[in-house]
Coordinates of C-alpha atoms and ligand atoms in Angstrom, one line a residue:
M1 CA -0.1 0.0 -0.1
S2 CA 1.3 3.3 -0.8
K3 CA 2.1 5.7 2.1
Q4 CA 0.1 9.2 2.2
I5 CA 2.3 12.4 2.9
L6 CA 0.0 15.4 3.9
I7 CA 1.7 18.8 2.9
L8 CA 0.3 21.9 4.5
P9 CA 2.2 24.9 3.5
G10 CA 0.4 27.4 5.8
D11 CA 1.4 30.9 6.0
G12 CA 4.4 33.6 5.6
I13 CA 7.2 32.0 4.5
G14 CA 5.5 28.8 4.3
P15 CA 4.7 28.1 0.8
E16 CA 7.8 29.5 0.0
I17 CA 9.8 27.1 1.9
M18 CA 7.4 24.1 1.7
A19 CA 8.2 24.6 -2.6
E20 CA 11.9 23.6 -1.9
A21 CA 11.0 20.8 1.0
V22 CA 8.4 18.9 -1.5
K23 CA 11.3 19.2 -4.5
V24 CA 13.6 17.2 -2.0
L25 CA 11.2 15.0 -0.9
E26 CA 9.9 14.2 -4.3
L27 CA 13.5 13.6 -5.3
A28 CA 14.4 11.1 -2.2
N29 CA 10.9 9.7 -3.1
D30 CA 12.2 8.5 -6.9
K31 CA 15.8 7.7 -5.9
F32 CA 14.9 5.8 -2.9
Q33 CA 11.5 4.0 -4.4
L34 CA 9.6 5.1 -1.3
G35 CA 6.1 4.7 -3.0
F36 CA 5.0 7.9 -1.5
E37 CA 1.8 9.7 -2.5
F38 CA 1.2 13.5 -1.8
S39 CA -1.6 15.6 -1.0
E40 CA -2.0 19.6 0.1
D41 CA -4.6 21.2 2.1
V42 CA -4.6 24.4 4.1
I43 CA -4.1 25.2 7.8
G44 CA -3.8 28.4 9.7
G45 CA -4.8 31.7 8.5
A46 CA -4.7 30.3 4.8
A47 CA -7.7 27.9 6.2
I48 CA -9.4 30.9 8.1
D49 CA -9.7 32.8 4.6
K50 CA -10.7 29.5 2.8
Y51 CA -13.0 27.9 5.6
G52 CA -13.3 30.3 8.4
V53 CA -11.6 28.4 10.8
P54 CA -7.6 27.4 10.9
L55 CA -8.4 23.6 10.7
A56 CA -11.4 22.6 8.8
D57 CA -12.8 19.0 9.8
E58 CA -11.8 17.6 6.3
T59 CA -8.2 18.7 6.3
L60 CA -8.0 16.9 9.9
E61 CA -9.3 13.9 8.7
R62 CA -7.1 13.6 5.8
A63 CA -4.1 14.4 8.6
K64 CA -5.6 11.2 10.4
A65 CA -5.9 9.2 7.4
A66 CA -2.3 10.3 6.2
D67 CA 1.1 8.3 7.4
A68 CA 2.8 11.5 7.9
I69 CA 2.1 15.4 7.9
L70 CA 4.9 17.9 6.3
L71 CA 4.1 21.4 7.5
G72 CA 5.6 25.2 7.0
A73 CA 4.4 27.4 9.5
V74 CA 1.0 29.1 10.6
G75 CA 0.1 33.0 11.5
G76 CA 0.6 36.4 10.6
P77 CA -0.5 40.0 11.3
K78 CA -3.4 39.3 9.0
W79 CA -5.0 37.2 11.2
D80 CA -3.6 38.8 14.6
K81 CA -6.8 40.7 15.8
I82 CA -9.1 38.1 15.0
E83 CA -10.8 36.1 18.3
R84 CA -8.5 34.0 19.8
D85 CA -10.2 30.7 19.5
I86 CA -9.7 30.6 16.0
R87 CA -6.8 32.5 15.4
P88 CA -4.0 30.3 13.1
E89 CA -2.1 28.9 15.9
R90 CA -5.3 27.5 17.2
G91 CA -5.0 25.2 14.2
L92 CA -1.6 23.9 15.3
L93 CA -2.7 23.1 18.4
K94 CA -5.9 21.2 17.3
I95 CA -4.2 19.1 15.0
R96 CA -1.5 17.8 17.4
S97 CA -3.8 17.2 20.1
A98 CA -6.2 15.4 17.7
L99 CA -3.7 13.5 16.7
G100 CA -2.2 12.8 19.5
L101 CA 1.3 13.8 18.8
F102 CA 2.4 14.2 22.1
A103 CA 6.5 14.2 21.4
N104 CA 8.1 17.1 20.2
L105 CA 11.9 16.5 19.3
R106 CA 14.1 19.5 18.5
P107 CA 17.4 18.7 18.0
A108 CA 19.7 21.9 18.1
I109 CA 22.7 21.2 16.1
L110 CA 25.5 23.1 15.2
Y111 CA 26.7 22.7 11.6
P112 CA 30.6 23.0 11.5
Q113 CA 30.3 25.4 8.6
L114 CA 27.8 27.7 10.7
A115 CA 30.1 28.2 14.0
D116 CA 30.8 32.0 13.3
A117 CA 26.5 32.4 12.8
S118 CA 26.1 31.6 16.4
S119 CA 25.8 34.8 18.8
L120 CA 28.0 32.6 21.1
K121 CA 31.7 32.1 21.0
R122 CA 32.8 29.5 18.7
E123 CA 34.6 27.2 21.5
I124 CA 31.4 27.2 23.2
V125 CA 29.2 26.1 20.7
A126 CA 31.6 24.4 18.1
G127 CA 30.3 20.6 18.1
L128 CA 26.8 21.5 19.3
D129 CA 24.3 18.6 19.3
V130 CA 21.5 19.0 22.0
L131 CA 17.7 17.4 21.6
I132 CA 14.9 19.1 23.4
V133 CA 12.1 16.6 24.2
R134 CA 9.2 18.7 24.6
E135 CA 5.5 17.5 26.0
L136 CA 3.4 19.0 23.1
T137 CA -0.3 17.9 24.2
G138 CA -0.7 19.0 27.6
G139 CA 0.2 21.5 30.5
I140 CA -0.7 25.3 30.3
Y141 CA -1.4 25.4 26.4
F142 CA -4.4 22.9 26.5
G143 CA -5.3 23.5 30.6
A144 CA -8.8 24.0 31.7
P145 CA -10.2 26.2 33.1
R146 CA -8.7 29.2 31.6
G147 CA -10.5 32.6 30.5
S148 CA -10.7 36.3 31.3
K149 CA -13.0 38.3 32.4
T150 CA -13.7 41.8 34.0
L151 CA -13.7 41.9 38.0
E152 CA -16.6 43.9 39.7
N153 CA -14.1 46.6 40.7
G154 CA -13.6 46.9 36.7
E155 CA -9.8 45.7 36.6
R156 CA -9.4 43.0 33.7
F157 CA -8.4 39.2 34.9
A158 CA -6.8 36.0 32.9
F159 CA -6.0 32.8 34.1
D160 CA -4.5 29.5 32.5
T161 CA -4.2 26.1 34.2
L162 CA -1.2 23.9 34.0
P163 CA -2.1 20.3 34.8
Y164 CA -0.2 17.1 34.2
S165 CA -1.3 13.3 34.6
E166 CA 1.1 10.9 35.7
S167 CA 0.7 8.9 32.3
E168 CA 1.3 12.0 30.5
I169 CA 4.8 12.7 32.2
S170 CA 5.8 8.8 31.9
R171 CA 5.1 8.5 28.0
I172 CA 7.3 11.6 27.4
A173 CA 10.0 10.8 29.7
R174 CA 10.1 7.2 28.1
V175 CA 10.7 9.3 24.5
G176 CA 13.4 11.3 26.6
F177 CA 14.7 8.2 27.7
D178 CA 14.8 6.4 24.3
M179 CA 16.5 9.2 22.6
A180 CA 19.3 9.5 25.2
R181 CA 19.9 5.8 24.9
V182 CA 20.9 6.0 21.3
R183 CA 22.6 9.2 21.7
G184 CA 24.7 10.4 24.5
K185 CA 23.3 8.3 27.2
K186 CA 22.4 11.8 29.1
L187 CA 19.2 13.1 29.9
C188 CA 18.1 16.3 31.7
S189 CA 14.9 16.6 33.2
V190 CA 14.0 20.4 33.2
D191 CA 11.3 21.5 35.6
K192 CA 10.5 24.5 38.3
A193 CA 9.7 21.5 40.9
N194 CA 11.0 24.4 43.6
V195 CA 7.6 26.2 43.1
L196 CA 5.0 24.1 40.9
A197 CA 3.0 21.3 41.9
S198 CA 2.7 19.8 38.6
S199 CA 6.5 20.0 38.3
Q200 CA 6.6 17.9 41.6
L201 CA 4.5 15.4 39.9
W202 CA 6.9 15.6 37.1
R203 CA 10.0 15.0 38.9
E204 CA 8.7 12.3 40.8
V205 CA 7.4 10.3 37.9
V206 CA 10.8 10.8 35.7
E207 CA 12.5 9.1 38.8
E208 CA 10.4 6.4 38.8
V209 CA 10.6 5.9 34.8
A210 CA 14.5 5.9 35.1
K211 CA 14.4 2.5 37.1
D212 CA 13.9 1.2 33.6
Y213 CA 16.8 2.9 32.0
P214 CA 19.7 2.2 34.2
D215 CA 22.0 2.9 31.3
V216 CA 21.0 6.8 30.9
E217 CA 22.3 9.0 33.4
L218 CA 19.5 11.0 34.9
S219 CA 19.7 14.9 35.9
H220 CA 16.9 17.4 37.2
M221 CA 17.4 21.0 36.5
Y222 CA 15.3 24.0 37.3
V223 CA 14.0 25.5 34.3
D224 CA 15.6 29.2 35.1
N225 CA 19.0 27.5 35.3
A226 CA 18.6 25.5 32.6
A227 CA 18.0 28.6 30.2
M228 CA 21.0 29.9 32.1
Q229 CA 22.9 26.9 31.5
L230 CA 22.0 26.4 27.8
V231 CA 24.2 29.7 27.1
R232 CA 26.7 29.3 29.3
A233 CA 27.9 25.9 28.5
P234 CA 25.5 24.1 26.1
K235 CA 27.7 21.4 25.3
Q236 CA 26.9 19.7 28.9
F237 CA 23.5 18.5 27.7
D238 CA 22.8 15.6 25.3
V239 CA 19.0 15.3 25.8
L240 CA 16.6 17.4 27.6
V241 CA 13.1 16.5 28.5
T242 CA 10.4 18.9 29.4
D243 CA 7.0 20.4 29.4
N244 CA 5.4 22.1 27.2
M245 CA 5.8 25.8 27.9
F246 CA 9.1 25.3 29.3
G247 CA 9.9 23.1 25.9
D248 CA 8.8 25.8 23.8
I249 CA 10.9 28.4 25.4
L250 CA 14.0 26.4 25.6
S251 CA 14.0 25.2 22.4
D252 CA 13.6 28.6 21.0
Q253 CA 16.8 29.4 23.1
A254 CA 18.9 26.5 22.0
S255 CA 18.0 27.1 18.3
M256 CA 19.6 30.4 18.4
L257 CA 23.0 28.8 19.8
T258 CA 23.1 27.5 16.2
G259 CA 23.2 30.7 14.5
S260 CA 19.5 30.7 12.6
I261 CA 16.4 29.0 13.7
G262 CA 16.1 28.9 9.9
M263 CA 18.4 25.7 10.1
L264 CA 16.3 23.6 12.6
P265 CA 13.8 20.9 12.2
S266 CA 11.2 19.3 14.6
A267 CA 9.3 16.2 14.7
S268 CA 5.8 15.7 16.8
L269 CA 5.4 11.9 17.1
D270 CA 2.3 10.0 18.2
A271 CA 2.6 6.9 20.6
N272 CA 3.4 4.7 17.0
N273 CA 5.8 7.1 15.4
K274 CA 3.3 8.7 13.4
G275 CA 4.3 12.2 12.9
M276 CA 4.2 16.0 11.7
Y277 CA 7.4 17.5 10.8
E278 CA 7.8 21.2 10.4
P279 CA 10.5 23.7 10.6
S280 CA 11.2 25.1 14.3
H281 CA 10.8 28.5 13.1
G282 CA 7.3 30.5 12.7
S283 CA 5.9 32.1 9.5
A284 CA 8.4 35.0 9.5
P285 CA 5.7 37.8 8.2
D286 CA 8.7 40.2 8.1
I287 CA 10.4 38.7 5.2
A288 CA 7.5 36.6 3.6
G289 CA 6.8 37.0 -0.1
Q290 CA 10.6 38.0 -0.6
G291 CA 12.1 34.6 -1.6
I292 CA 14.8 34.9 1.0
A293 CA 13.8 32.5 3.8
N294 CA 16.4 29.9 4.6
P295 CA 14.3 26.5 3.5
L296 CA 16.9 24.5 5.2
A297 CA 14.8 23.6 8.5
T298 CA 11.8 22.5 6.6
I299 CA 14.1 20.2 4.5
L300 CA 15.8 19.2 7.2
S301 CA 12.3 18.2 8.6
V302 CA 11.7 15.9 5.6
S303 CA 14.9 13.9 6.8
M304 CA 13.4 13.6 10.0
L305 CA 10.0 12.8 8.6
L306 CA 12.3 10.1 6.7
R307 CA 14.1 8.6 9.5
Y308 CA 11.3 8.5 12.4
T309 CA 7.9 7.5 10.6
F310 CA 9.6 5.6 7.8
N311 CA 12.5 4.1 9.3
Q312 CA 14.3 5.2 6.0
A313 CA 18.1 6.2 7.5
A314 CA 19.7 6.0 4.0
A315 CA 17.5 8.3 2.5
A316 CA 17.5 10.5 5.8
D317 CA 21.4 10.6 6.2
A318 CA 21.1 11.9 2.1
I319 CA 19.5 14.7 2.6
E320 CA 21.4 15.7 5.8
K321 CA 24.5 15.2 3.9
A322 CA 23.3 16.9 0.9
V323 CA 22.9 20.0 3.3
G324 CA 26.3 19.7 4.4
V325 CA 27.2 19.9 0.3
V326 CA 25.7 23.0 0.0
L327 CA 27.1 24.5 3.3
D328 CA 30.7 23.2 2.1
Q329 CA 29.7 25.3 -1.1
G330 CA 29.4 28.6 0.7
L331 CA 26.0 28.7 -0.1
R332 CA 23.9 30.9 2.5
T333 CA 20.6 32.3 2.8
G334 CA 20.6 35.8 4.5
D335 CA 20.1 34.6 8.0
I336 CA 23.1 32.3 8.0
W337 CA 25.3 34.4 5.6
S338 CA 28.6 35.6 7.0
E339 CA 31.8 37.5 5.1
G340 CA 33.1 35.3 2.2
C341 CA 30.0 33.1 1.6
K342 CA 27.5 33.7 -1.6
K343 CA 24.4 34.9 -0.6
V344 CA 21.6 33.0 -2.2
G345 CA 17.6 32.9 -1.8
T346 CA 15.0 30.3 -1.1
R347 CA 14.9 28.7 -4.5
E348 CA 18.5 28.9 -5.1
M349 CA 19.3 26.8 -2.1
G350 CA 16.4 24.4 -2.7
D351 CA 17.8 23.7 -6.0
A352 CA 21.4 23.5 -4.7
V353 CA 20.3 20.6 -2.2
V354 CA 18.2 18.9 -4.5
S355 CA 21.6 18.9 -7.2
A356 CA 23.6 17.8 -4.1
L357 CA 21.1 14.7 -3.3
R358 CA 20.9 13.7 -7.0
A359 CA 24.7 13.5 -7.4
L360 CA 25.1 11.4 -4.0
Ligands
NAD401 P1 9.2 33.7 13.5 O1 9.9 32.1 13.7 O2 8.5 33.7 12.4 O3 10.4 34.7 13.4 C1 11.2 34.9 14.0 C2 12.5 35.7 13.4 O4 13.0 34.7 12.4 C3 12.2 36.5 12.1 O5 12.9 37.7 12.3 C4 12.0 36.1 10.4 O6 12.1 36.6 9.6 C5 13.4 35.0 11.3 N1 12.8 33.8 10.4 C6 11.9 32.7 10.5 N2 12.5 31.6 10.1 C7 13.3 32.1 8.8 C8 13.8 31.1 8.2 N3 13.4 30.2 7.9 N4 14.6 32.1 7.2 C9 15.2 33.2 7.6 N5 14.6 34.0 8.6 C10 13.7 33.3 9.4 O7 8.8 33.9 14.8 P2 7.8 35.0 15.0 O8 8.3 36.6 14.5 O9 7.5 35.3 16.5 O10 6.1 34.6 14.6 C11 5.6 35.1 13.3 C12 4.5 34.3 13.1 O11 4.8 33.1 13.2 C13 3.5 34.6 14.4 O12 2.3 34.9 13.9 C14 3.5 33.5 15.3 O13 2.2 33.2 15.7 C15 3.9 32.5 14.5 N6 4.6 31.4 14.6 C16 4.1 29.8 13.9 C17 4.5 29.1 14.3 C18 4.7 27.4 13.8 O14 3.8 27.6 12.8 N7 5.1 26.6 14.3 C19 5.7 29.0 15.6 C20 6.3 30.2 16.0 C21 5.5 31.4 15.7

């Protein structure tokens, strides 16, 4: 049976970077005879414009039927002022939650060719390879009750809830341990157990799961310290596992250690490794439509899709190698450009990866 991949380009730079990623995916499909079939739909602002909601029921059904989803990014100023419950980001939260994509893997890898693009000193970041495992379907982004109102004294008031159950914590902890086991065998669990009840449970459950992984060295760190350590000495980390909101913030921070958010892919997996793959960055409305966005994060998301959902390590390795080749050739989009390199646009970068992949 053919394998179905749903393409959701989204908003802003989404369609531009997706066009390049799809070229790479189609070539990999032919070259490695993967038997993929593709279909495309809308999400986020594009879906609001078409259907009035950020994720239409029929799109969700197609996502459920697909084996994997490749997503660009959603959101933009055009939809910032609409009612909160139907904003573009709600489409993302809904698809993650409806598909049970509870494990978000966000690698922060510094390509040696880009060491000078980091805002940190070369010796602090050279060779960086950290994986952040973020819980994606629980915590404060989904917790109820939530809301806002005007109090009797006329003051505006808003609140959110941060809930975690034992099973939600143990399944994401297991993903963290499993990933650490095949990498550097070190897992750091990040929480705020000195203040939050949900974090106290988090720490207890992670300790319990650790008993099944005696070969992995477990440590705990408060999130404020983790934020500091990530810029002080990021190479001390192998795998970090943390909740939804802490992971959101720390993974963006970790991404900047590598020079550009435009380089970093991500995977969101369910319990059976069905996944949605997307760049770590947003829709970059400030550069949308200019043909200058970096497509490499989305192209590397294709590589993660091949590796994690389809177990096609050779094809995934080949794409990563092709990205290395174009960086060696000195090609750079504006976000990763430095003196002596050739500045290229989105399409030129995508074409270069396609050529490099074809030549491998
Ligand atoms: P952003 O990631 O879109 O942009 C941050 C900065 O990084 C901008 O200066 C942008 O130009 C730059 N940038 C991002 N991706 C780039 C790329 N591939 N190449 C070159 N430069 C790149 O974050 P933001 O500005 O905070 O958010 C913009 C919109 O994206 C908002 O509507 C936000 O809600 C949405 N957003 C969506 C997602 C997602 O779809 N997963 C994630 C984050 C933000």
